[in-house]
Amino acid sequence: MIQSALLKKQRAFFIGLMALIVLTAIIGMGTGYASLSFDRLIPTFLGEGSFKEEFILFSVRLPRLAITLLAGMALALSGAILQGITRNDLADPGIIGINSGAGVGVAVFFLFFPVEAGSFIYFLPLAAFAGALLTALTIYLFSYSRSGGVQPVKLVLTGVGFSMALSGVMIVLISSAERTKVDFIAKWLAGNIWGTDWPFVWALLPWLILFIPFTFYRANRLNLLSLNQPVAIGVGVAVEKERLLLLLAAAALAASAVSVTGGIAFVGLMAPHIAKALVGPRHQLFLPLALLIGGWLLLLADTLGRNAGGADGLPAGIVVSLIGAPYFMYLLLKKA
Amino acid sequence: MARLYTDHLHVGYGDHLIVKDLTTSIPDKKITTIIGSNGCGKSTLLKAMTRIIPHQSGTVILDGEHIQKEKTKRIAQKLAILPQTPESASGLTVGELVSYGRFPYQNGFGRLSKKDHEVIHWALEVTGTAAFKHRPVDALSGGQRQRVWIAMALAQETEIIFLDEPTTYLDMAHQLEVLELLQKLNREQERTIVMVLHDLNQAARFADYILALKDGEIVKAGSSEEVMTRDVLREVFQIDAEIGRDPRTNKPICITYNLLKGENKHEESIYSIPVAVRAHS
């Protein structure tokens, strides 16, 4: 029942965004701390680059690029799901405590579990993932009532409360820790894409392969859930079950992203929102665009951040926030 | 035995019971109307019977199955519910909204079959909304919008249709239009219609069976002749009503009424009361 004019428009945006991603990726590959000039990109791809060029491209730039793209997509999808099930356009993974939960997970793990340096980086995402998922589940349980199930408003309020409480816990943890350790945690919180090796790509990819079709299969249910609860029940959507499944999917997606990138806010808010502004509220149409926008936003933020002043550059999370905070203000003003 | 009935049904929020120990059955292929004053539990009963809200104890049985245990999608193939005035349709077009009525017959990806398209087309035609198919629902007038939502319920192709105050916010002509549409569906296609109405005269005119509720319990159930009486209206609404006969339809009609002095707990109204009995919610 979707009009063909709208479908065409969506296809055009899809192709446009793909082009934008490719362009940003090429710029990203050719710029950065270690030099790999643009005219050497294609030869290096074809295996004719020097050892150094190949190392920079295949072991530094490409995995980082893949990670940022995938993480941005996961956050966007997570945000789209949350906005649908809470019927709130201002929802993002942050409200179900993903960032703060993962942050506390990382801090506790980092401060209290001594692990060898070699295996450390592989345990860290697990700690972040566990922290995020545990927080999301706790928030779900606290906003569940026996008579009415989970009410979206209650979920949002409980989520905000938990996020604040966990931020408090973070401050307590950090202020009692050693200086050198605090440094890493602070970097993690700022969203400094740190898991930039192929294993992290393989850790993130399965979640997307699993949950993208999962969510698309539920596009109509999401349409109905975001429309009106009695109407959704009336046409036969198992509202409680769907809400729980989708919430778990959103939590897993965001947690898997945040666990390798560090705390990143606003992508989950902005990407679905921009996509909806482009093609309207039907999940079938806007989800693919939201995925691309999310991937592109984080890619852009990371590329900008890597090349911004200083040897370390700016963390992607901070660049995204610089773009996202004004956008959020704009949304609030428009709503009021 | 009727397809849909309740047995000692209790519904409430928290400790507060709204519907108490209610046992009734909905006559098949008839128009049933639920009436009662504000807060008497008529909407709550409607929602509980259509599994929109859970009930505390007792049962609602549809075709021999407990309504809260059966798969909700299967119920949606037998029973449609149009809730009270759904707010916005968030940018959807008429055609899209009506197509959501096909959800109970679809798989997840939501591809519409040829049959789906036919039913949607029929639902749009019969409700007179086919002309707006590509317009956004939110851009329509109140009466048009109400008919679109009814079209969505019709697209579910169920034999039982519940409606919660389908005439609210409509002017007199549009109210009649909606009710006549429902009557037509009942007469021509033998659909069972159950609705909450505020206007007693409309209830008497269109219903084959009326349930009069007070404080979550049935005061009287029966034909309009049986329910539209001075005694029943006194008990249900605390009003002193003058009952006559509609010269056109020959149905009972409430010509005028006064509040009962002394007995009612409401504040006495200083306003003159309109002819039609309308309790506002």
Coordinates of C-alpha atoms in Angstrom, one line a residue:
Chain A
M1 CA 0.0 0.0 0.0
I2 CA 3.0 2.3 -0.1
Q3 CA 2.9 4.7 -2.9
S4 CA 5.4 4.1 -5.7
A5 CA 6.5 7.8 -5.7
L6 CA 7.6 7.4 -2.1
L7 CA 9.4 4.1 -3.0
K8 CA 11.3 5.9 -5.7
K9 CA 12.2 8.7 -3.4
Q10 CA 13.5 6.2 -0.8
R11 CA 15.6 4.4 -3.5
A12 CA 17.1 7.7 -4.5
F13 CA 18.0 8.6 -0.9
F14 CA 19.4 5.1 -0.5
I15 CA 21.7 5.4 -3.5
G16 CA 22.7 8.9 -2.5
L17 CA 23.6 7.8 1.0
M18 CA 25.6 4.9 -0.3
A19 CA 27.6 7.3 -2.5
L20 CA 28.1 9.5 0.5
I21 CA 29.5 6.6 2.5
V22 CA 31.8 5.5 -0.2
L23 CA 33.1 9.1 -0.7
T24 CA 33.6 9.5 3.1
A25 CA 35.3 6.1 3.3
I26 CA 37.8 7.1 0.5
I27 CA 38.6 10.4 2.1
G28 CA 39.0 8.5 5.4
M29 CA 41.3 5.9 3.9
G30 CA 43.6 8.6 2.4
T31 CA 43.8 10.8 5.5
G32 CA 45.2 10.4 8.9
Y33 CA 48.2 10.3 11.1
A34 CA 50.2 7.9 9.0
S35 CA 50.3 8.9 5.4
L36 CA 48.9 6.9 2.6
S37 CA 48.2 9.2 -0.3
F38 CA 45.1 9.0 -2.4
D39 CA 46.9 8.0 -5.6
R40 CA 48.3 5.0 -3.8
L41 CA 44.9 3.7 -2.6
I42 CA 44.0 1.7 -5.7
P43 CA 47.5 0.2 -6.2
T44 CA 47.5 -0.8 -2.6
F45 CA 44.1 -2.4 -2.9
L46 CA 45.4 -4.4 -5.9
G47 CA 48.3 -5.6 -3.8
E48 CA 50.9 -3.4 -5.4
G49 CA 51.5 -1.2 -2.4
S50 CA 54.6 -1.2 -0.2
F51 CA 54.5 -3.2 3.0
K52 CA 53.9 0.0 5.0
E53 CA 51.1 1.1 2.7
E54 CA 49.4 -2.3 2.9
F55 CA 49.8 -2.3 6.7
I56 CA 48.2 1.1 7.0
L57 CA 45.3 0.3 4.7
F58 CA 44.5 -3.3 5.7
S59 CA 45.4 -3.3 9.3
V60 CA 44.7 0.3 10.4
R61 CA 42.3 2.1 8.2
L62 CA 40.0 -0.6 6.9
P63 CA 39.2 -2.3 10.2
R64 CA 38.5 1.1 11.8
L65 CA 36.3 2.0 8.9
A66 CA 34.4 -1.2 9.1
I67 CA 34.0 -0.8 12.9
T68 CA 32.7 2.7 12.7
L69 CA 30.3 1.9 9.9
L70 CA 28.9 -1.2 11.7
A71 CA 28.7 0.5 15.1
G72 CA 26.9 3.5 13.6
M73 CA 24.4 1.2 11.9
A74 CA 23.8 -0.8 15.1
L75 CA 23.2 2.3 17.1
A76 CA 20.9 3.7 14.4
L77 CA 18.8 0.5 14.3
S78 CA 18.7 0.3 18.1
G79 CA 17.5 3.9 18.2
A80 CA 14.9 3.3 15.6
I81 CA 13.5 0.3 17.5
L82 CA 13.4 2.2 20.8
Q83 CA 11.7 5.2 19.2
G84 CA 9.1 2.8 17.8
I85 CA 8.3 0.8 21.0
T86 CA 8.3 3.8 23.3
R87 CA 6.4 6.0 20.8
N88 CA 8.9 8.8 21.6
D89 CA 11.0 10.4 18.9
L90 CA 13.5 11.5 21.5
A91 CA 14.4 8.0 22.6
D92 CA 17.9 6.7 21.9
P93 CA 20.0 3.8 23.3
G94 CA 21.1 6.1 26.1
I95 CA 17.7 6.0 27.7
I96 CA 17.8 2.3 28.3
G97 CA 21.1 2.9 30.1
I98 CA 23.3 1.5 27.3
N99 CA 26.1 4.0 27.6
S100 CA 26.1 4.3 31.3
G101 CA 25.7 0.6 31.9
A102 CA 28.5 -0.3 29.5
G103 CA 30.6 2.5 31.1
V104 CA 30.2 1.1 34.6
G105 CA 30.9 -2.4 33.2
V106 CA 34.1 -1.2 31.7
A107 CA 35.1 0.8 34.8
V108 CA 34.4 -2.1 37.2
F109 CA 36.2 -4.6 35.0
F110 CA 39.2 -2.3 34.4
L111 CA 39.6 -1.3 38.1
F112 CA 38.9 -4.6 39.9
F113 CA 39.8 -7.5 37.6
P114 CA 43.4 -7.7 36.8
V115 CA 43.8 -9.4 33.4
E116 CA 46.9 -9.9 31.3
A117 CA 47.5 -7.2 28.7
G118 CA 47.2 -9.6 25.8
S119 CA 43.7 -10.8 26.5
F120 CA 42.5 -7.6 28.1
I121 CA 41.2 -6.0 24.9
Y122 CA 39.1 -9.0 24.2
F123 CA 37.5 -9.1 27.6
L124 CA 36.7 -5.4 27.7
P125 CA 33.9 -5.5 25.1
L126 CA 32.4 -8.5 27.0
A127 CA 32.4 -6.4 30.2
A128 CA 30.8 -3.5 28.4
F129 CA 28.3 -5.8 26.8
A130 CA 27.3 -7.4 30.0
G131 CA 27.0 -4.1 31.8
A132 CA 24.8 -2.6 29.1
L133 CA 22.5 -5.6 28.8
L134 CA 22.2 -6.0 32.6
T135 CA 21.2 -2.3 32.9
A136 CA 18.7 -2.6 30.1
L137 CA 17.1 -5.7 31.7
T138 CA 16.9 -4.0 35.1
I139 CA 15.3 -1.0 33.6
Y140 CA 12.8 -3.2 31.9
L141 CA 12.0 -5.1 35.1
F142 CA 11.6 -1.8 37.0
S143 CA 9.2 -0.4 34.5
Y144 CA 7.1 -3.6 34.3
S145 CA 3.8 -3.7 36.1
R146 CA 1.7 -6.9 36.3
S147 CA -1.6 -5.3 35.2
G148 CA -0.5 -3.1 32.3
G149 CA 2.8 -4.6 31.2
V150 CA 5.6 -2.1 30.3
Q151 CA 4.3 1.4 29.7
P152 CA 6.5 3.4 27.3
V153 CA 6.5 6.5 29.5
K154 CA 7.5 4.6 32.6
L155 CA 10.3 2.9 30.6
V156 CA 11.7 6.3 29.5
L157 CA 11.5 7.7 33.0
T158 CA 13.1 4.7 34.7
G159 CA 15.8 4.7 32.0
V160 CA 16.7 8.3 32.6
G161 CA 16.8 7.7 36.3
F162 CA 19.0 4.7 36.0
S163 CA 21.4 6.5 33.6
M164 CA 21.8 9.3 36.1
A165 CA 22.4 6.9 39.0
L166 CA 25.0 5.0 37.0
S167 CA 26.8 8.2 36.0
G168 CA 27.0 8.9 39.7
V169 CA 28.5 5.4 40.3
M170 CA 31.0 6.2 37.6
I171 CA 32.1 9.3 39.3
V172 CA 32.5 7.5 42.6
L173 CA 34.5 4.7 40.9
I174 CA 36.7 7.1 39.0
S175 CA 37.4 9.4 41.9
S176 CA 38.7 6.6 44.0
A177 CA 40.9 5.1 41.3
E178 CA 44.5 5.7 40.2
R179 CA 45.3 8.4 37.8
T180 CA 46.7 6.2 35.0
K181 CA 43.7 4.0 35.0
V182 CA 41.2 6.9 35.0
D183 CA 42.8 8.1 31.8
F184 CA 41.7 5.0 29.8
I185 CA 38.2 5.1 31.3
A186 CA 37.8 8.7 30.4
K187 CA 38.9 8.0 26.9
W188 CA 36.4 5.1 26.7
L189 CA 33.6 7.3 27.9
A190 CA 34.4 10.0 25.3
G191 CA 33.7 7.5 22.5
N192 CA 37.2 7.0 21.3
I193 CA 36.8 4.2 18.8
W194 CA 39.3 1.9 20.3
G195 CA 38.5 -1.6 19.1
T196 CA 40.1 -1.1 15.7
D197 CA 41.2 -4.6 14.8
W198 CA 39.6 -7.2 12.6
P199 CA 38.5 -9.4 15.5
F200 CA 36.3 -6.6 16.7
V201 CA 34.7 -6.4 13.3
W202 CA 33.9 -10.1 13.5
A203 CA 32.6 -9.6 17.0
L204 CA 30.2 -6.9 15.8
L205 CA 29.1 -8.2 12.5
P206 CA 27.0 -11.2 13.7
W207 CA 24.7 -9.0 15.7
L208 CA 23.9 -7.0 12.7
I209 CA 23.5 -10.0 10.5
L210 CA 21.1 -11.4 13.1
F211 CA 19.1 -8.3 14.0
I212 CA 18.7 -6.4 10.7
P213 CA 16.5 -9.1 9.2
F214 CA 14.9 -9.6 12.6
T215 CA 13.9 -6.0 12.8
F216 CA 12.8 -5.8 9.1
Y217 CA 10.6 -8.8 9.6
R218 CA 8.9 -6.9 12.4
A219 CA 8.5 -3.6 10.4
N220 CA 4.8 -3.8 10.3
R221 CA 4.6 -4.6 14.0
L222 CA 6.8 -1.6 14.7
N223 CA 4.5 0.5 12.6
L224 CA 1.5 -0.6 14.6
L225 CA 3.3 -0.3 18.0
S226 CA 4.4 3.2 17.2
L227 CA 0.9 4.1 16.1
N228 CA -1.4 3.2 19.0
Q229 CA -1.4 0.4 21.5
P230 CA -5.1 -0.5 21.5
V231 CA -5.1 -0.5 17.7
A232 CA -2.0 -2.7 17.7
I233 CA -3.6 -5.3 20.1
G234 CA -6.8 -5.1 18.1
V235 CA -5.2 -6.2 14.8
G236 CA -3.4 -9.0 16.6
V237 CA 0.1 -7.8 17.6
A238 CA 1.3 -9.6 20.7
V239 CA 2.3 -6.2 22.2
E240 CA 4.0 -7.4 25.4
K241 CA 6.0 -10.1 23.7
E242 CA 7.0 -7.9 20.8
R243 CA 8.1 -5.1 23.1
L244 CA 10.3 -7.4 25.1
L245 CA 11.9 -9.0 22.0
L246 CA 12.5 -5.7 20.3
L247 CA 13.9 -4.1 23.5
L248 CA 16.3 -7.0 23.9
A249 CA 17.3 -6.6 20.2
A250 CA 17.9 -2.9 20.7
A251 CA 19.9 -3.5 23.9
A252 CA 22.1 -6.1 22.2
L253 CA 22.7 -4.0 19.1
A254 CA 23.6 -0.9 21.1
A255 CA 25.7 -2.8 23.6
S256 CA 27.7 -4.6 20.9
A257 CA 28.4 -1.2 19.3
V258 CA 29.3 0.7 22.4
S259 CA 31.5 -2.1 23.7
V260 CA 34.0 -1.6 20.8
T261 CA 33.6 2.1 20.2
G262 CA 33.1 3.5 23.7
G263 CA 30.3 5.8 24.8
I264 CA 28.6 7.3 21.8
A265 CA 25.5 9.2 22.1
F266 CA 23.1 10.9 19.6
V267 CA 23.7 8.6 16.6
G268 CA 20.7 6.4 17.8
L269 CA 18.7 9.6 18.2
M270 CA 19.6 11.4 15.0
A271 CA 19.8 8.7 12.3
P272 CA 16.2 7.3 12.6
H273 CA 14.9 10.8 13.1
I274 CA 16.6 12.1 9.9
A275 CA 15.4 9.0 8.0
K276 CA 11.8 9.6 9.1
A277 CA 12.0 13.2 8.1
L278 CA 13.1 12.1 4.6
V279 CA 10.6 9.3 3.9
G280 CA 8.0 9.2 6.6
P281 CA 7.3 6.9 9.5
R282 CA 6.9 3.5 7.8
H283 CA 9.6 1.3 9.2
Q284 CA 10.0 -0.7 5.9
L285 CA 11.1 2.5 4.2
F286 CA 13.0 4.5 6.8
L287 CA 15.0 1.6 8.5
P288 CA 17.3 1.1 5.6
L289 CA 18.0 4.8 5.4
A290 CA 18.5 5.1 9.1
L291 CA 21.1 2.3 9.0
L292 CA 23.1 4.1 6.3
I293 CA 22.7 7.5 8.0
G294 CA 23.9 6.0 11.3
G295 CA 26.9 4.4 9.7
W296 CA 27.8 7.5 7.7
L297 CA 27.4 9.9 10.7
L298 CA 29.8 7.9 12.8
L299 CA 32.2 7.4 9.9
L300 CA 32.2 11.2 9.3
A301 CA 32.6 11.9 12.9
D302 CA 35.6 9.6 13.2
T303 CA 37.2 10.9 10.0
L304 CA 36.8 14.5 11.2
G305 CA 38.0 13.6 14.7
R306 CA 41.1 11.7 13.5
N307 CA 42.2 14.6 11.5
A308 CA 41.3 17.3 14.0
G309 CA 44.1 19.0 15.9
G310 CA 46.6 17.1 18.2
A311 CA 48.3 13.9 17.6
D312 CA 45.4 11.8 19.1
G313 CA 42.7 13.8 17.4
L314 CA 39.2 14.1 18.9
P315 CA 37.2 11.0 19.9
A316 CA 34.4 10.3 17.5
G317 CA 31.9 10.3 20.4
I318 CA 32.7 13.9 21.0
V319 CA 32.5 15.0 17.4
V320 CA 29.1 13.2 17.2
S321 CA 28.0 15.0 20.3
L322 CA 29.1 18.3 18.8
I323 CA 26.7 17.7 15.9
G324 CA 24.1 15.9 17.9
A325 CA 23.5 18.3 20.8
P326 CA 22.3 21.2 18.6
Y327 CA 20.2 18.7 16.7
F328 CA 18.6 17.5 19.9
M329 CA 17.9 21.1 20.9
Y330 CA 16.3 21.8 17.6
L331 CA 14.0 18.7 18.1
L332 CA 13.0 19.9 21.5
L333 CA 12.2 23.4 20.3
K334 CA 10.3 22.0 17.4
K335 CA 8.2 19.8 19.7
A336 CA 7.4 22.6 22.1
Chain B
M1 CA -25.0 -20.5 22.8
A2 CA -23.5 -17.2 21.7
R3 CA -20.0 -17.1 20.3
L4 CA -18.8 -14.5 22.8
Y5 CA -19.7 -14.4 26.4
T6 CA -18.4 -13.4 29.8
D7 CA -18.6 -15.4 33.0
H8 CA -18.2 -13.8 36.4
L9 CA -15.9 -11.2 34.9
H10 CA -14.0 -8.8 37.2
V11 CA -12.0 -6.0 35.7
G12 CA -10.1 -3.2 37.5
Y13 CA -7.0 -1.2 37.9
G14 CA -5.0 -2.0 41.0
D15 CA -7.4 -2.7 43.9
H16 CA -10.2 -0.7 42.3
L17 CA -12.8 -2.9 40.6
I18 CA -14.5 -1.3 37.6
V19 CA -16.5 -4.2 36.3
K20 CA -17.9 -6.5 39.0
D21 CA -18.9 -10.1 38.6
L22 CA -20.4 -9.6 35.2
T23 CA -22.0 -12.5 33.3
T24 CA -23.5 -11.8 29.9
S25 CA -23.4 -13.0 26.4
I26 CA -23.4 -11.0 23.1
P27 CA -26.1 -12.1 20.7
D28 CA -24.7 -13.3 17.4
K29 CA -25.5 -11.4 14.3
K30 CA -27.2 -8.6 16.2
I31 CA -26.3 -5.0 17.1
T32 CA -25.6 -4.7 20.8
T33 CA -25.2 -1.3 22.5
I34 CA -23.7 -0.7 25.9
I35 CA -25.0 2.3 27.8
G36 CA -24.5 3.9 31.2
S37 CA -23.3 7.0 32.9
N38 CA -19.7 8.2 33.0
G39 CA -17.4 5.8 34.9
C40 CA -19.9 3.0 35.0
G41 CA -17.4 0.7 33.3
K42 CA -18.9 0.4 29.8
S43 CA -15.6 1.2 28.1
T44 CA -13.7 -1.0 30.5
L45 CA -16.0 -3.9 29.8
L46 CA -15.6 -3.4 26.0
K47 CA -11.8 -3.3 26.4
A48 CA -11.8 -6.4 28.6
M49 CA -14.0 -8.3 26.2
T50 CA -11.6 -7.5 23.4
R51 CA -8.4 -8.3 25.4
I52 CA -7.2 -4.7 25.1
I53 CA -6.8 -4.8 28.9
P54 CA -6.4 -7.8 31.1
H55 CA -9.1 -8.9 33.6
Q56 CA -8.6 -9.9 37.2
S57 CA -10.8 -12.9 37.4
G58 CA -13.7 -14.6 35.6
T59 CA -13.5 -15.4 31.9
V60 CA -14.2 -14.0 28.4
I61 CA -14.9 -16.8 26.0
L62 CA -14.8 -16.5 22.3
D63 CA -15.7 -19.7 20.3
G64 CA -15.1 -21.8 23.3
E65 CA -11.6 -20.4 23.9
H66 CA -10.4 -18.2 26.7
I67 CA -9.6 -14.9 25.1
Q68 CA -6.4 -14.3 27.1
K69 CA -5.0 -17.7 26.3
E70 CA -5.7 -17.9 22.6
K71 CA -3.2 -16.4 20.1
T72 CA -4.0 -12.7 19.8
K73 CA -3.5 -12.9 16.0
R74 CA -6.1 -15.6 15.7
I75 CA -8.6 -13.5 17.8
A76 CA -7.9 -10.6 15.4
Q77 CA -9.3 -12.7 12.6
K78 CA -12.6 -13.1 14.4
L79 CA -13.0 -9.9 16.3
A80 CA -12.0 -6.3 15.4
I81 CA -12.0 -3.4 17.8
L82 CA -12.1 0.2 17.0
P83 CA -10.8 1.9 20.2
Q84 CA -12.0 5.3 21.3
T85 CA -10.9 8.1 19.0
P86 CA -7.3 7.0 18.0
E87 CA -5.3 10.2 18.1
S88 CA -3.1 10.8 15.1
A89 CA -2.2 8.4 12.4
S90 CA 1.3 9.8 12.3
G91 CA 1.5 10.7 8.7
L92 CA 0.0 7.6 7.2
T93 CA -2.2 7.7 4.1
V94 CA -5.7 6.4 4.2
G95 CA -4.8 3.4 2.1
E96 CA -1.8 2.5 4.4
L97 CA -3.8 2.8 7.6
V98 CA -6.6 0.6 6.2
S99 CA -4.0 -1.9 5.0
Y100 CA -2.9 -2.4 8.6
G101 CA -6.3 -4.1 9.1
R102 CA -4.8 -7.0 7.1
F103 CA -2.1 -7.6 9.7
P104 CA -3.8 -10.8 11.1
Y105 CA -3.5 -12.4 7.7
Q106 CA 0.1 -11.4 6.9
N107 CA 3.5 -12.7 7.6
G108 CA 6.1 -10.4 9.1
F109 CA 7.3 -8.5 6.1
G110 CA 3.8 -7.3 5.4
R111 CA 3.5 -8.0 1.6
L112 CA -0.1 -7.5 0.6
S113 CA -1.6 -10.4 -1.4
K114 CA -4.2 -9.9 -4.2
K115 CA -6.9 -10.9 -1.7
D116 CA -5.6 -8.2 0.7
H117 CA -5.9 -5.6 -2.0
E118 CA -9.4 -6.7 -2.8
V119 CA -10.5 -6.5 0.8
I120 CA -8.9 -3.1 1.3
H121 CA -10.6 -1.8 -1.8
W122 CA -13.9 -3.1 -0.5
A123 CA -13.4 -1.6 2.9
L124 CA -12.6 1.8 1.4
E125 CA -15.6 1.6 -1.0
V126 CA -18.2 0.6 1.6
T127 CA -17.1 3.3 4.0
G128 CA -17.1 5.9 1.2
T129 CA -13.4 6.7 1.7
A130 CA -12.0 5.4 -1.5
A131 CA -11.6 8.9 -2.9
F132 CA -9.1 9.8 -0.2
K133 CA -7.0 6.7 -0.5
H134 CA -3.8 8.6 -1.1
R135 CA -4.4 11.5 1.3
P136 CA -2.8 11.6 4.7
V137 CA -5.4 10.5 7.4
D138 CA -4.5 13.5 9.6
A139 CA -5.6 15.9 6.9
L140 CA -9.2 14.6 6.8
S141 CA -12.2 16.0 8.7
G142 CA -13.4 14.3 11.9
G143 CA -16.1 12.4 10.1
Q144 CA -13.9 11.2 7.3
R145 CA -11.2 10.1 9.7
Q146 CA -13.7 8.1 11.8
R147 CA -14.9 6.3 8.6
V148 CA -11.3 5.5 7.7
W149 CA -10.7 3.9 11.1
I150 CA -13.9 1.9 10.6
A151 CA -12.6 0.9 7.2
M152 CA -9.4 -0.4 8.9
A153 CA -11.5 -2.5 11.3
L154 CA -13.6 -3.8 8.4
A155 CA -10.4 -4.8 6.5
Q156 CA -9.9 -7.3 9.3
E157 CA -12.8 -9.2 7.8
T158 CA -14.1 -10.3 11.2
E159 CA -17.6 -11.4 12.0
I160 CA -17.6 -9.5 15.3
I161 CA -16.8 -5.8 15.4
F162 CA -16.5 -3.8 18.6
L163 CA -16.6 0.0 18.6
D164 CA -16.0 2.4 21.5
E165 CA -18.0 5.5 21.0
P166 CA -17.8 5.6 17.2
T167 CA -19.9 8.8 17.0
T168 CA -17.9 11.0 19.3
Y169 CA -16.8 14.3 17.8
L170 CA -19.1 13.9 14.8
D171 CA -21.9 16.2 13.9
M172 CA -25.5 14.9 13.8
A173 CA -25.4 14.0 10.1
H174 CA -22.1 12.2 10.3
Q175 CA -23.2 10.3 13.5
L176 CA -26.1 8.9 11.6
E177 CA -23.9 8.1 8.6
V178 CA -21.6 6.0 10.7
L179 CA -24.5 4.2 12.5
E180 CA -26.3 3.5 9.2
L181 CA -23.1 2.0 7.8
L182 CA -22.9 -0.3 10.8
Q183 CA -26.5 -1.2 10.5
K184 CA -26.0 -2.0 6.8
L185 CA -23.0 -4.3 7.7
N186 CA -25.2 -6.0 10.2
R187 CA -28.2 -6.5 8.0
E188 CA -26.4 -7.3 4.7
Q189 CA -23.5 -9.3 6.0
E190 CA -24.8 -10.6 9.3
R191 CA -21.9 -9.1 11.3
T192 CA -22.2 -8.9 15.1
I193 CA -21.7 -5.3 16.2
V194 CA -21.1 -4.2 19.7
M195 CA -20.7 -0.6 20.6
V196 CA -20.6 1.9 23.4
L197 CA -22.9 4.8 22.7
H198 CA -23.7 7.9 24.7
D199 CA -26.8 8.9 22.9
L200 CA -29.7 6.9 24.3
N201 CA -32.0 7.7 21.4
Q202 CA -29.4 6.4 18.9
A203 CA -28.9 3.3 21.0
A204 CA -32.6 2.7 21.0
R205 CA -32.9 3.3 17.3
F206 CA -30.1 1.0 16.1
A207 CA -29.6 -1.6 18.8
D208 CA -31.3 -5.0 18.8
Y209 CA -30.0 -5.5 22.3
I210 CA -29.0 -3.0 25.0
L211 CA -26.8 -3.6 28.0
A212 CA -27.5 -0.9 30.7
L213 CA -24.6 -0.7 33.1
K214 CA -24.3 1.0 36.5
D215 CA -21.2 0.8 38.8
G216 CA -19.8 -2.1 36.7
E217 CA -22.9 -4.2 37.0
I218 CA -25.7 -4.8 34.5
V219 CA -28.9 -3.1 35.6
K220 CA -31.0 -4.3 32.6
A221 CA -30.3 -6.1 29.4
G222 CA -32.8 -6.5 26.6
S223 CA -34.5 -4.9 23.6
S224 CA -34.9 -1.1 23.4
E225 CA -38.5 -1.6 24.5
E226 CA -37.3 -3.3 27.7
V227 CA -34.5 -0.9 28.5
M228 CA -35.8 2.5 27.5
T229 CA -38.2 2.8 30.4
R230 CA -38.6 5.4 33.1
D231 CA -37.6 3.0 35.8
V232 CA -34.4 1.8 34.1
L233 CA -33.3 5.3 33.1
R234 CA -34.0 6.5 36.7
E235 CA -31.8 3.7 38.1
V236 CA -29.0 4.0 35.5
F237 CA -28.7 7.7 35.0
Q238 CA -30.6 9.2 38.0
I239 CA -32.8 11.0 35.7
D240 CA -36.6 11.4 35.4
A241 CA -37.2 10.8 31.7
E242 CA -40.2 11.2 29.5
I243 CA -40.3 8.3 27.1
G244 CA -42.3 8.6 23.8
R245 CA -42.1 7.0 20.4
D246 CA -40.1 8.1 17.4
P247 CA -42.8 8.8 14.8
R248 CA -40.5 7.6 12.0
T249 CA -38.8 4.5 13.4
N250 CA -41.5 3.6 16.0
K251 CA -38.7 3.0 18.5
P252 CA -38.8 4.3 22.0
I253 CA -37.3 7.8 22.4
C254 CA -36.4 10.0 25.4
I255 CA -38.2 13.2 24.7
T256 CA -37.0 15.2 27.7
Y257 CA -35.7 14.7 31.2
N258 CA -34.9 16.2 34.5
L259 CA -32.3 15.4 37.1
L260 CA -33.8 13.6 40.0
K261 CA -33.7 16.0 42.9
G262 CA -32.4 14.8 46.3
E263 CA -31.5 11.3 45.1
N264 CA -28.6 12.1 42.9
K265 CA -25.2 13.0 44.2
H266 CA -24.4 15.3 41.3
E267 CA -24.5 19.0 41.7
E268 CA -27.8 20.4 40.4
S269 CA -27.4 21.7 37.0
I270 CA -28.4 25.3 36.3
Y271 CA -28.2 24.8 32.6
S272 CA -31.2 24.0 30.5
I273 CA -30.9 20.5 29.3
P274 CA -30.9 19.6 25.6
V275 CA -33.5 17.3 24.2
A276 CA -31.3 14.5 23.4
V277 CA -29.9 12.7 26.4
R278 CA -26.2 13.1 26.2
A279 CA -23.9 12.3 29.1
H280 CA -20.4 13.6 28.3
S281 CA -17.3 11.8 29.2

